[in-house]
PDB file of N, CA and C in Angstrom:
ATOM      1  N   UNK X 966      10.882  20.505 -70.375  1.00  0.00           N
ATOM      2  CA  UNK X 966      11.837  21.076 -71.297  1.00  0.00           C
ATOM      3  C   UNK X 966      12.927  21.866 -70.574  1.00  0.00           C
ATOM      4  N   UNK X 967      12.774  22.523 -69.371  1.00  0.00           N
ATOM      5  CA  UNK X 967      13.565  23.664 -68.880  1.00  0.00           C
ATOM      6  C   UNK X 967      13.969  22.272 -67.439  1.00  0.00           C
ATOM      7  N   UNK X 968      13.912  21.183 -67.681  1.00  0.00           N
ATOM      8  CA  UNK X 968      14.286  20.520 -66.419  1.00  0.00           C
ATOM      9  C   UNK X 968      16.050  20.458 -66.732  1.00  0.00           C
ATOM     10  N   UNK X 969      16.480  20.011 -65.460  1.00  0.00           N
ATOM     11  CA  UNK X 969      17.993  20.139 -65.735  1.00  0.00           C
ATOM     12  C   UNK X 969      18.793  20.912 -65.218  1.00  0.00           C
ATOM     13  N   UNK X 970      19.741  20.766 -64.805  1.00  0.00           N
ATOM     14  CA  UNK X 970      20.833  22.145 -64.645  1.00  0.00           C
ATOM     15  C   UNK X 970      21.215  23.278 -65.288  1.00  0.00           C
ATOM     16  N   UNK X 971      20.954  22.800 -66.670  1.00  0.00           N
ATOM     17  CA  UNK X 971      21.687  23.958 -67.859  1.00  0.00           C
ATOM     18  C   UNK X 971      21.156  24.679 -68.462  1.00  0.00           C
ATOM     19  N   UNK X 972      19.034  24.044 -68.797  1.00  0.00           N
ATOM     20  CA  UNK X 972      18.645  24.639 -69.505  1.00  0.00           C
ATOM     21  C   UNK X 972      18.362  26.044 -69.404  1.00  0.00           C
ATOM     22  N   UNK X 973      17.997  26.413 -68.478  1.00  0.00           N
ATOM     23  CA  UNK X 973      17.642  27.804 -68.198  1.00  0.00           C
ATOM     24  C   UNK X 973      18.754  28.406 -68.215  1.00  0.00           C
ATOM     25  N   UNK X 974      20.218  28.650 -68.664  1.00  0.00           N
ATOM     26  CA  UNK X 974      21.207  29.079 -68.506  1.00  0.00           C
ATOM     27  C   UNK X 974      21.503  28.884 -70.160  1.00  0.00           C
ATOM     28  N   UNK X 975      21.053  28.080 -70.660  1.00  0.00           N
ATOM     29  CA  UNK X 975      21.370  28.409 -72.235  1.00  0.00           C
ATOM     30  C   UNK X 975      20.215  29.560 -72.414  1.00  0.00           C
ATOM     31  N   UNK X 976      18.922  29.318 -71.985  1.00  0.00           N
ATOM     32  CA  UNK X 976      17.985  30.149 -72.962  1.00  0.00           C
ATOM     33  C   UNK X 976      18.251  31.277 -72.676  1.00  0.00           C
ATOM     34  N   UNK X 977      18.996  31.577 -70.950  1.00  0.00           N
ATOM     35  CA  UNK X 977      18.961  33.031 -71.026  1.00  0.00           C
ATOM     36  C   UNK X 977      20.421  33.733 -71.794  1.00  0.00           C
ATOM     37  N   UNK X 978      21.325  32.883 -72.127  1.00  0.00           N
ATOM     38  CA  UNK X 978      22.352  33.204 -72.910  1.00  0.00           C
ATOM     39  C   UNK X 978      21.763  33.609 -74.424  1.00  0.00           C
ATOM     40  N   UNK X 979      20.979  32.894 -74.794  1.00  0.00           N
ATOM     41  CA  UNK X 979      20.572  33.113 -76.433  1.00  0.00           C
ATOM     42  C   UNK X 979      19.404  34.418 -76.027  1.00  0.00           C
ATOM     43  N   UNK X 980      18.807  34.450 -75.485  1.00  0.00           N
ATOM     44  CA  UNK X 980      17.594  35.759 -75.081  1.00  0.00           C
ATOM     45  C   UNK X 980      18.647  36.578 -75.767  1.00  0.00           C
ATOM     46  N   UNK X 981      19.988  37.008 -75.206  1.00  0.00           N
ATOM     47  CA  UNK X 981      20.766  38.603 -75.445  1.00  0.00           C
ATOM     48  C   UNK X 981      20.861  38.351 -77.120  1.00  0.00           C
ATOM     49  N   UNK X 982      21.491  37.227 -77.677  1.00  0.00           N
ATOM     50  CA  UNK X 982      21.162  37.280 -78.767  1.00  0.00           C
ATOM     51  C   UNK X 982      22.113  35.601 -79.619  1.00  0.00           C
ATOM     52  N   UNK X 983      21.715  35.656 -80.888  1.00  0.00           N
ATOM     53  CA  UNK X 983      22.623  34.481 -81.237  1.00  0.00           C
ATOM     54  C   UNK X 983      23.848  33.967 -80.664  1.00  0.00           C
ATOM     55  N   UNK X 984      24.244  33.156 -80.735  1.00  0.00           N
ATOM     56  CA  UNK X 984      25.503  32.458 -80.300  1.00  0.00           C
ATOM     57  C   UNK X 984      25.905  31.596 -81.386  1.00  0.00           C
ATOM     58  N   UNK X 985      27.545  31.326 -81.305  1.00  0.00           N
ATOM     59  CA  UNK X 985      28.016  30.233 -81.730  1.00  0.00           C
ATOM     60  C   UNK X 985      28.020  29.334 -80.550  1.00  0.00           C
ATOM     61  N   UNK X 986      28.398  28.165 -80.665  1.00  0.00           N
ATOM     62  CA  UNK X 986      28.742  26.779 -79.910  1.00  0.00           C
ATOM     63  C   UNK X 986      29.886  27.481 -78.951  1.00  0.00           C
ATOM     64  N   UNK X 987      30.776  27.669 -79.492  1.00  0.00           N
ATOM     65  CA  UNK X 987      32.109  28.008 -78.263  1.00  0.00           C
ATOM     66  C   UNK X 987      31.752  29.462 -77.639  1.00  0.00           C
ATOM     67  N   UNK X 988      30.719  30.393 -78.149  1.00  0.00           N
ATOM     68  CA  UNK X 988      30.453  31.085 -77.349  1.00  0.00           C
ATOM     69  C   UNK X 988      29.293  30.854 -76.251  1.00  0.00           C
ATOM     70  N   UNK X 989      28.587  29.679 -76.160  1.00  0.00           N
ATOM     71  CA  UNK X 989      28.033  29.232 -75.387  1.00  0.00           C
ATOM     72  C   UNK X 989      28.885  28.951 -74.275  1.00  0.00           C
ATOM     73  N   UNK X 990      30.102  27.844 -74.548  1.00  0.00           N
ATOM     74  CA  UNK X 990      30.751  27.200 -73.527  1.00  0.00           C
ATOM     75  C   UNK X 990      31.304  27.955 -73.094  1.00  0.00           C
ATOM     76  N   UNK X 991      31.892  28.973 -73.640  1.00  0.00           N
ATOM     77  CA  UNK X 991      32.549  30.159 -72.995  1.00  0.00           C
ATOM     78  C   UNK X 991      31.828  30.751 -71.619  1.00  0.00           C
ATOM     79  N   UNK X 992      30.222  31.092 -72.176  1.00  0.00           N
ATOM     80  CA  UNK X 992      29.411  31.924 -70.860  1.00  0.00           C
ATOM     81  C   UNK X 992      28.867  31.078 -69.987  1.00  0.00           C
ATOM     82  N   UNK X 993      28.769  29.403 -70.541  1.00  0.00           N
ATOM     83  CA  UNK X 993      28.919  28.365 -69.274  1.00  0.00           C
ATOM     84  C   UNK X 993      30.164  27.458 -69.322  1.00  0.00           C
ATOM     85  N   UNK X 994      31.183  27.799 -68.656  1.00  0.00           N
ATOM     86  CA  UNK X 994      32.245  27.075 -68.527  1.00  0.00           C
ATOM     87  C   UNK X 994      32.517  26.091 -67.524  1.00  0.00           C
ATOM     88  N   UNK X 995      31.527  25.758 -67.072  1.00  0.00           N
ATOM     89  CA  UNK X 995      31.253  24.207 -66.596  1.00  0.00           C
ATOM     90  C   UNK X 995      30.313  23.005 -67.061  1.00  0.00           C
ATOM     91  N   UNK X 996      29.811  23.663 -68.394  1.00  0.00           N
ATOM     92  CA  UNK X 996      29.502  22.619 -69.208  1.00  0.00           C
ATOM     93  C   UNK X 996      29.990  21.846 -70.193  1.00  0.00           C
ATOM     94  N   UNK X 997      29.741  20.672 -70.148  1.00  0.00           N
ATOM     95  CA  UNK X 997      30.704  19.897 -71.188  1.00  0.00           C
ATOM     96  C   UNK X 997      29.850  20.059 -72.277  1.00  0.00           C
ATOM     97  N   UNK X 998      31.221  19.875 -73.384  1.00  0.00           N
ATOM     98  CA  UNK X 998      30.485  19.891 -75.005  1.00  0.00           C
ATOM     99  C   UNK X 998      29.539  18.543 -75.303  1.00  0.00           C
ATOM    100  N   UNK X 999      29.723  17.699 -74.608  1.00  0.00           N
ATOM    101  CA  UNK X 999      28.399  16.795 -74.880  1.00  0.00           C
ATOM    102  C   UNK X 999      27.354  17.092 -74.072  1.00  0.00           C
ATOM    103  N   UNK X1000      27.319  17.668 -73.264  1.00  0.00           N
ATOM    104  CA  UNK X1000      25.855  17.971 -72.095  1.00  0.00           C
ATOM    105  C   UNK X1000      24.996  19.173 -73.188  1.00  0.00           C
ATOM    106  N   UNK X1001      26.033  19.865 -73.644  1.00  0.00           N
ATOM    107  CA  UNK X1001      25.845  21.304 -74.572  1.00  0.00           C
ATOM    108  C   UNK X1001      24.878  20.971 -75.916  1.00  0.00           C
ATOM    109  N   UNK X1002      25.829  20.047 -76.481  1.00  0.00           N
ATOM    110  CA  UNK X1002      25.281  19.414 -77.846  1.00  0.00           C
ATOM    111  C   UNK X1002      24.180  18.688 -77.330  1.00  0.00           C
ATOM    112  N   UNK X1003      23.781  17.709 -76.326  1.00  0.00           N
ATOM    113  CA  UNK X1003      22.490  17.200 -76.424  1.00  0.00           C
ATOM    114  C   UNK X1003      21.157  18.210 -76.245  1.00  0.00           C
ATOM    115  N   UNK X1004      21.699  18.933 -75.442  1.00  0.00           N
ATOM    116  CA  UNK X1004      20.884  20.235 -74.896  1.00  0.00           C
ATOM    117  C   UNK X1004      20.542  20.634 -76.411  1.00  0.00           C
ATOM    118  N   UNK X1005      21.402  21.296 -77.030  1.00  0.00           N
ATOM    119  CA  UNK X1005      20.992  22.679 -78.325  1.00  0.00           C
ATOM    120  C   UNK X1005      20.267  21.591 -79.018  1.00  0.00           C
ATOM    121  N   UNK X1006      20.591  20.385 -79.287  1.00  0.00           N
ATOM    122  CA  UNK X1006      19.743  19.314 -80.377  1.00  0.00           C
ATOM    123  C   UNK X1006      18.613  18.678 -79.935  1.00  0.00           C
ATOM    124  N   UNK X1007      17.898  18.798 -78.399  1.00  0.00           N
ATOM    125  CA  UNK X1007      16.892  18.844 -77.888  1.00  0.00           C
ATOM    126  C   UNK X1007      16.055  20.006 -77.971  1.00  0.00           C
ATOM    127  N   UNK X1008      16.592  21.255 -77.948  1.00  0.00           N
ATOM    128  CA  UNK X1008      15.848  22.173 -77.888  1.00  0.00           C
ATOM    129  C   UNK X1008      15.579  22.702 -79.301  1.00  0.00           C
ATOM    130  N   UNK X1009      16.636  22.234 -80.384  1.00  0.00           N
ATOM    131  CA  UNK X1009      15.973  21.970 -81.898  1.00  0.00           C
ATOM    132  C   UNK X1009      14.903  21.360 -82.146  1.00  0.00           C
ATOM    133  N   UNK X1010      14.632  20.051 -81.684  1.00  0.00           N
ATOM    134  CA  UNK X1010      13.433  19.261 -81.993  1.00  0.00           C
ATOM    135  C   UNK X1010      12.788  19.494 -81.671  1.00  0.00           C
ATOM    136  N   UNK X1011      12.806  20.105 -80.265  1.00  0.00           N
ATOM    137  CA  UNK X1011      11.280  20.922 -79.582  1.00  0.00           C
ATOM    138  C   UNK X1011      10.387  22.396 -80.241  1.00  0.00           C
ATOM    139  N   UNK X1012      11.922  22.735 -81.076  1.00  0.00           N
ATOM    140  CA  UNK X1012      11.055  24.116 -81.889  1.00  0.00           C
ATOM    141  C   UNK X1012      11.836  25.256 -81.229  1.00  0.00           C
ATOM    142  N   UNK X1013      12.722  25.162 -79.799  1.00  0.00           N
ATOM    143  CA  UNK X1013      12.664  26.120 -78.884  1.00  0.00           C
ATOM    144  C   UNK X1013      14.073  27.271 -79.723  1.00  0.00           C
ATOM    145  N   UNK X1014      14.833  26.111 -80.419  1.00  0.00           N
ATOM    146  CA  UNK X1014      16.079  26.847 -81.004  1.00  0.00           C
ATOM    147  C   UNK X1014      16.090  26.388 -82.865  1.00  0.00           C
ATOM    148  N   UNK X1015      16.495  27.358 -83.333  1.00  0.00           N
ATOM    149  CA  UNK X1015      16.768  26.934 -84.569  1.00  0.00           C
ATOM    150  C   UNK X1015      18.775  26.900 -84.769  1.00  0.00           C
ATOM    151  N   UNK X1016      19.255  26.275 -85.572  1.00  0.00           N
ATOM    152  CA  UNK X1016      20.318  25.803 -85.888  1.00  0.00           C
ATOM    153  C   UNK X1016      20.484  26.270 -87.451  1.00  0.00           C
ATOM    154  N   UNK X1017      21.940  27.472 -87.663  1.00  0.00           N
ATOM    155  CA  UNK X1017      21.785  27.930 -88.812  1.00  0.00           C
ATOM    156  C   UNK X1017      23.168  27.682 -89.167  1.00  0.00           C
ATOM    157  N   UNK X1018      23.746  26.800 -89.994  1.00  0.00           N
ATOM    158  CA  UNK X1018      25.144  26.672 -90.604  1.00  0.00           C
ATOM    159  C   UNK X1018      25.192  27.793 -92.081  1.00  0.00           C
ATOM    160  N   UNK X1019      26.197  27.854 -91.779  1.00  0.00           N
ATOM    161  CA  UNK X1019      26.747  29.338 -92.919  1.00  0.00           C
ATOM    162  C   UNK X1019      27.773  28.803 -93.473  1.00  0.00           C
ATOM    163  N   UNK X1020      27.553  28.765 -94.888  1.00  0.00           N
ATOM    164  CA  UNK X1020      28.953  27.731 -95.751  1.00  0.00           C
ATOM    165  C   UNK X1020      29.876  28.940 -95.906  1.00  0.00           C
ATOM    166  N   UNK X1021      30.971  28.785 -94.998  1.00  0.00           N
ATOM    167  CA  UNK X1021      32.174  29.599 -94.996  1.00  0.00           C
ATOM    168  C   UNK X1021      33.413  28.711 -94.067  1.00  0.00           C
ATOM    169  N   UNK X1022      34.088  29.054 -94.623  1.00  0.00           N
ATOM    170  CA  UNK X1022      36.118  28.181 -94.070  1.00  0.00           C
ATOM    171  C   UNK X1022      36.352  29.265 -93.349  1.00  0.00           C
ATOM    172  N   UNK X1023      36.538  28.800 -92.025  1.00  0.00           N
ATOM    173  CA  UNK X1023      36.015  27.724 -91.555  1.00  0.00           C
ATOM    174  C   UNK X1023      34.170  27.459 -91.436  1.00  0.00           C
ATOM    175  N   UNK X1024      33.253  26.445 -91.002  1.00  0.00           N
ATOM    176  CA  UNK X1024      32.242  26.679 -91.172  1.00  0.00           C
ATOM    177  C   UNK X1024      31.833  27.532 -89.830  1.00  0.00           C
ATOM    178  N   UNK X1025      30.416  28.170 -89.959  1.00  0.00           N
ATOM    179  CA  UNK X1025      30.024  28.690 -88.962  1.00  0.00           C
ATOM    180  C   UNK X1025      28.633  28.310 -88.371  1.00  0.00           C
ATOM    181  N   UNK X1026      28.085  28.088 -87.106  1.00  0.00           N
ATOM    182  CA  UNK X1026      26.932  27.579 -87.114  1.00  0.00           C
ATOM    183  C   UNK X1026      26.465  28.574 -85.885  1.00  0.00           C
ATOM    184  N   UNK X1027      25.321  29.003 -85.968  1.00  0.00           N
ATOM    185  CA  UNK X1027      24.941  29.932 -84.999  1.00  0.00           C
ATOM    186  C   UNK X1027      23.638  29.163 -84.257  1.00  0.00           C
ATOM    187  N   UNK X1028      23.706  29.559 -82.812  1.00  0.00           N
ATOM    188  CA  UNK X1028      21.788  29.106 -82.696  1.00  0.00           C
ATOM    189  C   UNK X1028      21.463  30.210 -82.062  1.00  0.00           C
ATOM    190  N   UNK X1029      19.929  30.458 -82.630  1.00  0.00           N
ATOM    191  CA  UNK X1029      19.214  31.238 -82.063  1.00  0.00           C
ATOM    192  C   UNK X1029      17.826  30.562 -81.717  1.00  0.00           C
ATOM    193  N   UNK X1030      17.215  31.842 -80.644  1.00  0.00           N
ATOM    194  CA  UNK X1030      15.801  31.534 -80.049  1.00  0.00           C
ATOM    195  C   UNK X1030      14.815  31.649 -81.258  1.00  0.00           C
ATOM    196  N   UNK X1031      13.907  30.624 -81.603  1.00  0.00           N
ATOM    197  CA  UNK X1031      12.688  30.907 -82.240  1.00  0.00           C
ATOM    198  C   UNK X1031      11.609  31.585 -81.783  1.00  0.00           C
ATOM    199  N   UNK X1032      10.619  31.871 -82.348  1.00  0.00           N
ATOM    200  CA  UNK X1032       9.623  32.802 -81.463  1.00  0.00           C
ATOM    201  C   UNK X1032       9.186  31.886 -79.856  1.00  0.00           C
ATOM    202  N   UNK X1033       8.923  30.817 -80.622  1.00  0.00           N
ATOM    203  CA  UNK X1033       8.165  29.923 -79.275  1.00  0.00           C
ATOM    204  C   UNK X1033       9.390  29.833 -78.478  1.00  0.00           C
ATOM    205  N   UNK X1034      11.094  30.004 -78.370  1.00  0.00           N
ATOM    206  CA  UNK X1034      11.718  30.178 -77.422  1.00  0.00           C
ATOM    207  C   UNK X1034      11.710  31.333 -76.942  1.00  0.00           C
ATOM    208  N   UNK X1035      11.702  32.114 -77.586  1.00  0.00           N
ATOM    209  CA  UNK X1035      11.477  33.968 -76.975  1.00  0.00           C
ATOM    210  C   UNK X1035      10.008  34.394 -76.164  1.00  0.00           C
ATOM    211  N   UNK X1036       9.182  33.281 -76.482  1.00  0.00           N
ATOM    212  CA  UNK X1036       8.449  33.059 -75.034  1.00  0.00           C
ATOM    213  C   UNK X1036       8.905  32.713 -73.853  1.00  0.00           C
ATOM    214  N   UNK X1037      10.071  31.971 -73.778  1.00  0.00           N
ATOM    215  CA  UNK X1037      10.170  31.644 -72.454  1.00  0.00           C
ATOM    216  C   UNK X1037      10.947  33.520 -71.704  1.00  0.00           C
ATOM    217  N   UNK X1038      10.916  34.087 -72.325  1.00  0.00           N
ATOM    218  CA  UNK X1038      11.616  35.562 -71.270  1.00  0.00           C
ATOM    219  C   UNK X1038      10.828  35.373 -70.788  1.00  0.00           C
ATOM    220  N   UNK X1039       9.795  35.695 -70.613  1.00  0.00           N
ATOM    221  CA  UNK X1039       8.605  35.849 -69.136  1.00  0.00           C
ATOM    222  C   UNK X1039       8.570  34.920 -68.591  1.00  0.00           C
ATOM    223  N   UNK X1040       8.794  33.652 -68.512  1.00  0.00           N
ATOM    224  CA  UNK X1040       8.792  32.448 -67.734  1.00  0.00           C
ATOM    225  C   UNK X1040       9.757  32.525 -66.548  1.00  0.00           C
ATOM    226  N   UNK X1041      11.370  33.296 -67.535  1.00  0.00           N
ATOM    227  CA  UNK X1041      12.582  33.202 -67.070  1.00  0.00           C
ATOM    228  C   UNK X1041      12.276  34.369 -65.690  1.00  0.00           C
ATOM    229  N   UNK X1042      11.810  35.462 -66.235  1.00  0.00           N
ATOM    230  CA  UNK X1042      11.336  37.052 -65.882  1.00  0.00           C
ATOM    231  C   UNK X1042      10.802  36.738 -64.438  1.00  0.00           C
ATOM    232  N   UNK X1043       9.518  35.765 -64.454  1.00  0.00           N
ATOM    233  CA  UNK X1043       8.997  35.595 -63.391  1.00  0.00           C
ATOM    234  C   UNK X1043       9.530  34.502 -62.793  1.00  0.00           C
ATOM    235  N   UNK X1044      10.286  33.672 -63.102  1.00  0.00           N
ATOM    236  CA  UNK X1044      11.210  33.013 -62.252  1.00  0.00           C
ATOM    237  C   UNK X1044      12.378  33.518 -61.240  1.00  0.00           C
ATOM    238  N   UNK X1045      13.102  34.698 -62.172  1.00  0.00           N
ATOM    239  CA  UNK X1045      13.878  35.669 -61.168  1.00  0.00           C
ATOM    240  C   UNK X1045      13.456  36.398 -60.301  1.00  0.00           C
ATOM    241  N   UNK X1046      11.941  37.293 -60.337  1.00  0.00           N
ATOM    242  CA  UNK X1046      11.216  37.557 -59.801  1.00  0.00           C
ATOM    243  C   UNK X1046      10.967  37.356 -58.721  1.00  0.00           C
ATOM    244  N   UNK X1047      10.566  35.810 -58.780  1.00  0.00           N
ATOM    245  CA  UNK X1047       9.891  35.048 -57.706  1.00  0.00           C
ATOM    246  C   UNK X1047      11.237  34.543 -56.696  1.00  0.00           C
ATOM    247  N   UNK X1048      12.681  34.533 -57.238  1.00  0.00           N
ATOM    248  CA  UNK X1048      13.846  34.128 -56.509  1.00  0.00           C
ATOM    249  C   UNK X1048      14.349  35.574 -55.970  1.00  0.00           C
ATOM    250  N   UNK X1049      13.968  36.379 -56.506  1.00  0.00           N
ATOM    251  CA  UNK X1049      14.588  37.870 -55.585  1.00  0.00           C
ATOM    252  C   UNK X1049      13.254  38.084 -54.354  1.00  0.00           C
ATOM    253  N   UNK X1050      11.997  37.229 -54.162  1.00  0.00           N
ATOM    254  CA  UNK X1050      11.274  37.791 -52.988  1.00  0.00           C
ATOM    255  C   UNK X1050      11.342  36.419 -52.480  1.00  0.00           C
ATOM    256  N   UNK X1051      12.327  35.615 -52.164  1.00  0.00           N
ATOM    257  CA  UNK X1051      12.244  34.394 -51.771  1.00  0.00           C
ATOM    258  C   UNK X1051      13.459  35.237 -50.059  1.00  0.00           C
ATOM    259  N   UNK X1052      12.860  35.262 -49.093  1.00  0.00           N
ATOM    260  CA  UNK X1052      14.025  35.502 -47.666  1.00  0.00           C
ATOM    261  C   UNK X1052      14.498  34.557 -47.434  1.00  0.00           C
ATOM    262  N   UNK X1053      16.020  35.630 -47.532  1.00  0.00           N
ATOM    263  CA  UNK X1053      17.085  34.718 -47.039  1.00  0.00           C
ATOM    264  C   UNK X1053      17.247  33.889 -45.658  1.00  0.00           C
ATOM    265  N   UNK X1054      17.532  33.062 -45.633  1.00  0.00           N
ATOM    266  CA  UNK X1054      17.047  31.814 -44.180  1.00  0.00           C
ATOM    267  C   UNK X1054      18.731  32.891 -43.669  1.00  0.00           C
ATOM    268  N   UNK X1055      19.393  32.749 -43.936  1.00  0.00           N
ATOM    269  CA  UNK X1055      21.268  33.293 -43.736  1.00  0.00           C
ATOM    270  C   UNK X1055      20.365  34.603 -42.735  1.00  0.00           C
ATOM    271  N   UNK X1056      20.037  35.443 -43.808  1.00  0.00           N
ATOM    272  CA  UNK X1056      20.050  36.952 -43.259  1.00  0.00           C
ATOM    273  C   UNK X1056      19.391  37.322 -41.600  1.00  0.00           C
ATOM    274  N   UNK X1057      18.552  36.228 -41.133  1.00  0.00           N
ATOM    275  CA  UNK X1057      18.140  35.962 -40.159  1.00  0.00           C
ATOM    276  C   UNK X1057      18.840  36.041 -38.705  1.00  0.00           C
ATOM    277  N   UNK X1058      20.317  34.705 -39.488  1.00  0.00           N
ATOM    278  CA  UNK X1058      20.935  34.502 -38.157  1.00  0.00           C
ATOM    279  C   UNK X1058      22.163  35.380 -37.958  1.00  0.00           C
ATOM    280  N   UNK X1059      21.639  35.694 -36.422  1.00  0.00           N
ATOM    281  CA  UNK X1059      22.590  36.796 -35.864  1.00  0.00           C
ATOM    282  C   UNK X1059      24.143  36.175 -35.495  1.00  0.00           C
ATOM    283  N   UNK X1060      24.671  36.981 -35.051  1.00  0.00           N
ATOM    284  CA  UNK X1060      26.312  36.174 -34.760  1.00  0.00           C
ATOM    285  C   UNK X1060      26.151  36.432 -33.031  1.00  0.00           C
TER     286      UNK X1060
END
C-alpha cells in the first residue's frame, strides 16, 4: 500500500489534517494530477482515506485519514526514526 514514490508523502500531508485536491498538489508539486487521483482512489478502496464532496458552487471535496489511516503515524514515526539513525556515508569523507 505505502509502495511508490508518493504514498508516504500524501499520508503524511493528510496526518496534519484534511485536504482538498489542489491543496495536495500544492504540498507535492511534482506530482501529477493523474499519479494524485489514482493514488487518493486507491487509498479509498483500501479504507486508508475517505472522500467527502460538499454540495456547494463551486463543489468542494475534501480527503481525510480514516482511523485505519491514522494508524499509519507510527509506521511513518518509526520510519523517520529509523532514517535519522541511519550514518551518513558523506559525513565520513574528509577533504
Amino acid at each position: 500500500m505505502l509502495n511508490g514514490p508518493w504514498a508516504t508523502l500524501i499520508v503524511r500531508e493528510l496526518l496534519h489534517a484534511p485536504h482538498r485536491f489542489n491543496q495536495l498538489r500544492d504540498a507535492l508539486p511534482n506530482i501529477s494530477p493523474h499519479r494524485l487521483t489514482s493514488r487518493m482512489r486507491q487509498f479509498e478502496r483500501h479504507g486508508i482515506v475517505t472522500r467527502t464532496t460538499y454540495a456547494e458552487i463551486p463543489p468542494r471535496v475534501e480527503y481525510a485519514l480514516t482511523p485505519l489511516g491514522e494508524g499509519l503515524r507510527d509506521v511513518l514515526e518509526a520510519m523517520g526514526a529509523w532514517a535519522m539513525a541511519v550514518p551518513d556515508p558523506e559525513a565520513d569523507v574528509t577533504a
